[in-house]
mmCIF file of C-alpha atoms and ligand atoms in Angstrom:
data_model
loop_
_atom_site.group_PDB
_atom_site.id
_atom_site.type_symbol
_atom_site.label_atom_id
_atom_site.label_comp_id
_atom_site.label_asym_id
_atom_site.label_seq_id
_atom_site.Cartn_x
_atom_site.Cartn_y
_atom_site.Cartn_z
ATOM 1 C CA MET H 24 -0.223 -41.675 -7.634
ATOM 2 C CA THR H 25 -3.054 -42.748 -5.332
ATOM 3 C CA LYS H 26 -2.204 -42.772 -1.666
ATOM 4 C CA THR H 27 -3.339 -45.930 0.132
ATOM 5 C CA VAL H 28 -4.875 -45.239 3.517
ATOM 6 C CA ASP H 29 -4.779 -48.005 6.092
ATOM 7 C CA GLN H 30 -8.213 -48.038 7.700
ATOM 8 C CA THR H 31 -7.006 -49.845 10.777
ATOM 9 C CA ILE H 32 -7.427 -48.444 14.243
ATOM 10 C CA TYR H 33 -5.276 -49.646 17.089
ATOM 11 C CA VAL H 34 -6.994 -50.452 20.384
ATOM 12 C CA LEU H 35 -4.365 -50.513 23.115
ATOM 13 C CA ASN H 36 -5.059 -51.918 26.555
ATOM 14 C CA ASP H 37 -2.330 -51.395 29.049
ATOM 15 C CA PRO H 38 -1.169 -53.001 32.299
ATOM 16 C CA ASN H 39 -3.435 -55.362 34.190
ATOM 17 C CA LEU H 40 -6.331 -55.027 31.781
ATOM 18 C CA ASN H 41 -5.793 -58.677 30.851
ATOM 19 C CA LEU H 42 -7.410 -59.324 34.264
ATOM 20 C CA LEU H 43 -10.721 -57.703 33.308
ATOM 21 C CA GLY H 44 -13.732 -59.675 34.441
ATOM 22 C CA THR H 45 -11.760 -61.804 36.871
ATOM 23 C CA ARG H 46 -11.142 -59.400 39.793
ATOM 24 C CA GLU H 47 -12.418 -56.066 41.132
ATOM 25 C CA VAL H 48 -15.674 -56.590 39.261
ATOM 26 C CA GLU H 49 -17.331 -53.913 41.427
ATOM 27 C CA THR H 50 -15.019 -51.364 39.785
ATOM 28 C CA TYR H 51 -14.403 -52.736 36.296
ATOM 29 C CA GLY H 52 -17.435 -54.994 35.689
ATOM 30 C CA HIS H 53 -17.768 -58.578 34.547
ATOM 31 C CA ALA H 54 -16.735 -58.189 30.916
ATOM 32 C CA THR H 55 -13.419 -59.723 29.932
ATOM 33 C CA LEU H 56 -10.696 -58.304 27.699
ATOM 34 C CA LEU H 57 -11.958 -60.637 24.966
ATOM 35 C CA ASP H 58 -15.428 -59.072 25.324
ATOM 36 C CA VAL H 59 -13.838 -55.618 24.951
ATOM 37 C CA GLU H 60 -11.938 -56.707 21.849
ATOM 38 C CA LYS H 61 -15.073 -58.208 20.268
ATOM 39 C CA LEU H 62 -17.000 -55.000 21.004
ATOM 40 C CA CYS H 63 -14.228 -52.959 19.393
ATOM 41 C CA ALA H 64 -14.059 -55.192 16.317
ATOM 42 C CA GLU H 65 -17.852 -55.030 15.857
ATOM 43 C CA THR H 66 -17.998 -51.267 16.365
ATOM 44 C CA ALA H 67 -15.076 -50.614 14.025
ATOM 45 C CA ALA H 68 -16.649 -52.836 11.347
ATOM 46 C CA GLN H 69 -19.764 -50.643 11.401
ATOM 47 C CA PHE H 70 -17.557 -47.895 9.969
ATOM 48 C CA GLY H 71 -15.574 -50.115 7.608
ATOM 49 C CA LEU H 72 -12.622 -50.008 9.976
ATOM 50 C CA LYS H 73 -10.537 -52.860 11.348
ATOM 51 C CA ALA H 74 -9.673 -52.893 15.050
ATOM 52 C CA ASP H 75 -6.188 -54.205 15.783
ATOM 53 C CA CYS H 76 -6.406 -54.928 19.517
ATOM 54 C CA ARG H 77 -3.289 -55.245 21.646
ATOM 55 C CA GLN H 78 -2.653 -55.590 25.376
ATOM 56 C CA SER H 79 0.626 -55.444 27.220
ATOM 57 C CA ASN H 80 1.842 -55.126 30.772
ATOM 58 C CA ARG H 81 5.113 -53.560 29.572
ATOM 59 C CA GLU H 82 5.524 -49.851 28.929
ATOM 60 C CA GLY H 83 8.196 -50.295 26.246
ATOM 61 C CA GLU H 84 6.068 -52.762 24.298
ATOM 62 C CA LEU H 85 3.163 -50.323 24.388
ATOM 63 C CA ILE H 86 5.426 -47.630 22.977
ATOM 64 C CA ASP H 87 6.450 -50.072 20.230
ATOM 65 C CA PHE H 88 2.748 -50.624 19.398
ATOM 66 C CA ILE H 89 2.284 -46.857 19.023
ATOM 67 C CA HIS H 90 5.314 -46.640 16.718
ATOM 68 C CA GLU H 91 3.975 -49.616 14.757
ATOM 69 C CA ALA H 92 0.605 -47.872 14.395
ATOM 70 C CA HIS H 93 2.471 -44.949 12.838
ATOM 71 C CA ALA H 94 4.520 -47.187 10.536
ATOM 72 C CA ARG H 95 1.327 -48.886 9.355
ATOM 73 C CA LYS H 96 -0.412 -45.525 8.844
ATOM 74 C CA ALA H 97 -3.151 -46.446 11.310
ATOM 75 C CA ALA H 98 -6.184 -44.184 11.082
ATOM 76 C CA GLY H 99 -6.576 -43.825 14.832
ATOM 77 C CA ILE H 100 -5.803 -45.096 18.303
ATOM 78 C CA VAL H 101 -8.087 -45.915 21.211
ATOM 79 C CA ILE H 102 -6.032 -46.342 24.346
ATOM 80 C CA ASN H 103 -6.762 -47.361 27.884
ATOM 81 C CA ALA H 104 -3.317 -46.745 29.306
ATOM 82 C CA GLY H 105 -4.401 -48.055 32.711
ATOM 83 C CA ALA H 106 -2.164 -46.892 35.543
ATOM 84 C CA TYR H 107 0.448 -45.729 33.013
ATOM 85 C CA SER H 108 -1.978 -42.885 32.194
ATOM 86 C CA HIS H 109 -1.086 -41.350 35.529
ATOM 87 C CA THR H 110 2.675 -41.906 35.338
ATOM 88 C CA SER H 111 4.017 -42.298 31.827
ATOM 89 C CA ILE H 112 5.521 -39.295 30.113
ATOM 90 C CA ALA H 113 7.074 -41.817 27.697
ATOM 91 C CA LEU H 114 3.655 -42.989 26.489
ATOM 92 C CA HIS H 115 2.506 -39.379 26.280
ATOM 93 C CA ASP H 116 5.564 -38.527 24.163
ATOM 94 C CA ALA H 117 5.014 -41.509 21.855
ATOM 95 C CA LEU H 118 1.401 -40.462 21.225
ATOM 96 C CA VAL H 119 2.406 -36.852 20.585
ATOM 97 C CA ALA H 120 5.217 -37.954 18.249
ATOM 98 C CA VAL H 121 3.056 -40.097 15.958
ATOM 99 C CA LYS H 122 0.263 -37.499 15.590
ATOM 100 C CA ILE H 123 -2.419 -40.189 15.163
ATOM 101 C CA PRO H 124 -5.932 -39.136 16.256
ATOM 102 C CA THR H 125 -6.295 -40.710 19.685
ATOM 103 C CA VAL H 126 -9.100 -41.210 22.179
ATOM 104 C CA GLU H 127 -8.319 -42.199 25.753
ATOM 105 C CA VAL H 128 -10.755 -44.505 27.530
ATOM 106 C CA HIS H 129 -11.072 -45.448 31.176
ATOM 107 C CA ILE H 130 -13.635 -47.995 32.266
ATOM 108 C CA SER H 131 -14.072 -46.413 35.683
ATOM 109 C CA ASN H 132 -14.668 -42.751 36.454
ATOM 110 C CA ILE H 133 -11.098 -41.825 37.367
ATOM 111 C CA HIS H 134 -12.256 -38.447 38.737
ATOM 112 C CA ALA H 135 -14.452 -40.101 41.345
ATOM 113 C CA ARG H 136 -11.534 -42.176 42.634
ATOM 114 C CA GLU H 137 -8.210 -41.534 44.388
ATOM 115 C CA ASN H 138 -6.432 -38.229 43.712
ATOM 116 C CA PHE H 139 -3.530 -39.987 41.995
ATOM 117 C CA ARG H 140 -5.904 -41.107 39.220
ATOM 118 C CA HIS H 141 -7.191 -37.604 38.478
ATOM 119 C CA HIS H 142 -4.343 -36.589 36.205
ATOM 120 C CA SER H 143 -3.576 -38.382 32.960
ATOM 121 C CA PHE H 144 -0.433 -37.686 30.939
ATOM 122 C CA THR H 145 -1.741 -39.758 28.036
ATOM 123 C CA ALA H 146 -5.039 -37.828 27.960
ATOM 124 C CA MET H 147 -3.006 -34.708 27.149
ATOM 125 C CA ALA H 148 -2.006 -36.387 23.877
ATOM 126 C CA ALA H 149 -5.563 -37.428 22.989
ATOM 127 C CA PHE H 150 -8.219 -35.312 21.277
ATOM 128 C CA ALA H 151 -10.881 -36.764 23.607
ATOM 129 C CA THR H 152 -11.200 -38.757 26.801
ATOM 130 C CA LEU H 153 -14.040 -40.938 28.048
ATOM 131 C CA CYS H 154 -14.317 -42.379 31.520
ATOM 132 C CA GLY H 155 -16.958 -43.989 33.680
ATOM 133 C CA PHE H 156 -19.026 -45.660 30.948
ATOM 134 C CA GLY H 157 -17.696 -49.132 31.679
ATOM 135 C CA ILE H 158 -16.629 -51.027 28.578
ATOM 136 C CA ASP H 159 -19.217 -49.096 26.554
ATOM 137 C CA GLY H 160 -16.603 -46.334 26.601
ATOM 138 C CA TYR H 161 -14.671 -48.245 23.927
ATOM 139 C CA ARG H 162 -17.735 -48.286 21.642
ATOM 140 C CA LEU H 163 -18.307 -44.575 22.223
ATOM 141 C CA ALA H 164 -14.624 -43.858 21.612
ATOM 142 C CA ILE H 165 -14.640 -45.666 18.257
ATOM 143 C CA ASN H 166 -17.809 -43.808 17.252
ATOM 144 C CA GLY H 167 -16.157 -40.482 18.082
ATOM 145 C CA LEU H 168 -12.924 -41.466 16.393
ATOM 146 C CA ALA H 169 -14.804 -42.535 13.245
ATOM 147 C CA THR H 170 -16.509 -39.136 13.108
ATOM 148 C CA ARG H 171 -13.164 -37.375 13.608
ATOM 149 C CA ILE H 172 -11.445 -39.282 10.767
ATOM 150 C CA GLY H 173 -14.431 -39.105 8.431
ATOM 151 C CA ALA H 174 -15.287 -42.812 8.418
ATOM 152 C CA LYS H 175 -18.963 -43.199 7.555
ATOM 153 C CA ALA H 176 -21.311 -45.766 9.120
ATOM 154 C CA LYS H 177 -22.060 -48.594 6.700
ATOM 155 C CA ALA H 178 -25.716 -49.140 5.742
HETATM 156 O O1 CA2 O 216 -10.722 -47.340 34.719
HETATM 157 C C1 CA2 O 216 -9.817 -47.709 33.972
HETATM 158 O O2 CA2 O 216 -10.005 -48.195 32.869
HETATM 159 C C2 CA2 O 216 -8.362 -47.634 34.456
HETATM 160 O O3 CA2 O 216 -7.557 -47.278 33.342
HETATM 161 C C3 CA2 O 216 -7.988 -49.002 34.945
HETATM 162 C C4 CA2 O 216 -6.589 -49.059 35.562
HETATM 163 C C5 CA2 O 216 -6.418 -47.967 36.609
HETATM 164 O O4 CA2 O 216 -5.093 -47.972 37.098
HETATM 165 C C6 CA2 O 216 -6.766 -46.602 36.048
HETATM 166 O O5 CA2 O 216 -6.627 -45.642 37.077
HETATM 167 C C7 CA2 O 216 -8.182 -46.574 35.531
HETATM 168 C C8 CA2 O 216 -6.342 -50.383 36.265
HETATM 169 C C9 CA2 O 216 -6.502 -51.538 35.383
HETATM 170 C C10 CA2 O 216 -6.519 -52.737 36.263
HETATM 171 O O6 CA2 O 216 -7.367 -53.645 35.632
HETATM 172 C C11 CA2 O 216 -7.871 -54.630 36.374
HETATM 173 C C12 CA2 O 216 -8.989 -55.202 35.882
HETATM 174 C C13 CA2 O 216 -9.574 -56.209 36.581
HETATM 175 C C14 CA2 O 216 -9.023 -56.664 37.740
HETATM 176 C C15 CA2 O 216 -7.887 -56.082 38.236
HETATM 177 C C16 CA2 O 216 -7.301 -55.068 37.535
#
């Protein structure tokens, strides 16, 4: 029997990232969440992947998205867990439990900011982390994820 592989990647944006482009532009830039989602869809398509982009301000809903990614046999996860990166053992545990190749992205360079942003629980469950590239970090993350899962760039 041939196993069907779902070539969807989940792109999860966590609390407050719905505000992108509207406030704190000196830290997070002018691009909106819609711009991020378009960038992810375009980048994923270059590898024949579909980006399923979700955003939530609720920790439990984000955990449900991770479980859903597992149930749908998603090929990978790109997550910007926002402030939950620094606090949420529950999100860390969900990512560890599903064993889906995951890249963590932060728009800002969290290591050049306040001490409380220097540690990320969710990064411990990811095979790679990118920070400080602005929204280009999402493009770079999908490129790295595609390489990791063996998705080839389309001609
Ligand atoms: O740099 C990142 O991507 C962060 O994940 C963003 C989080 C922050 O708590 C992390 O330490 C680093 C904050 C997201 C807040 O997003 C906003 C965007 C625009 C305006 C206001 C908030």
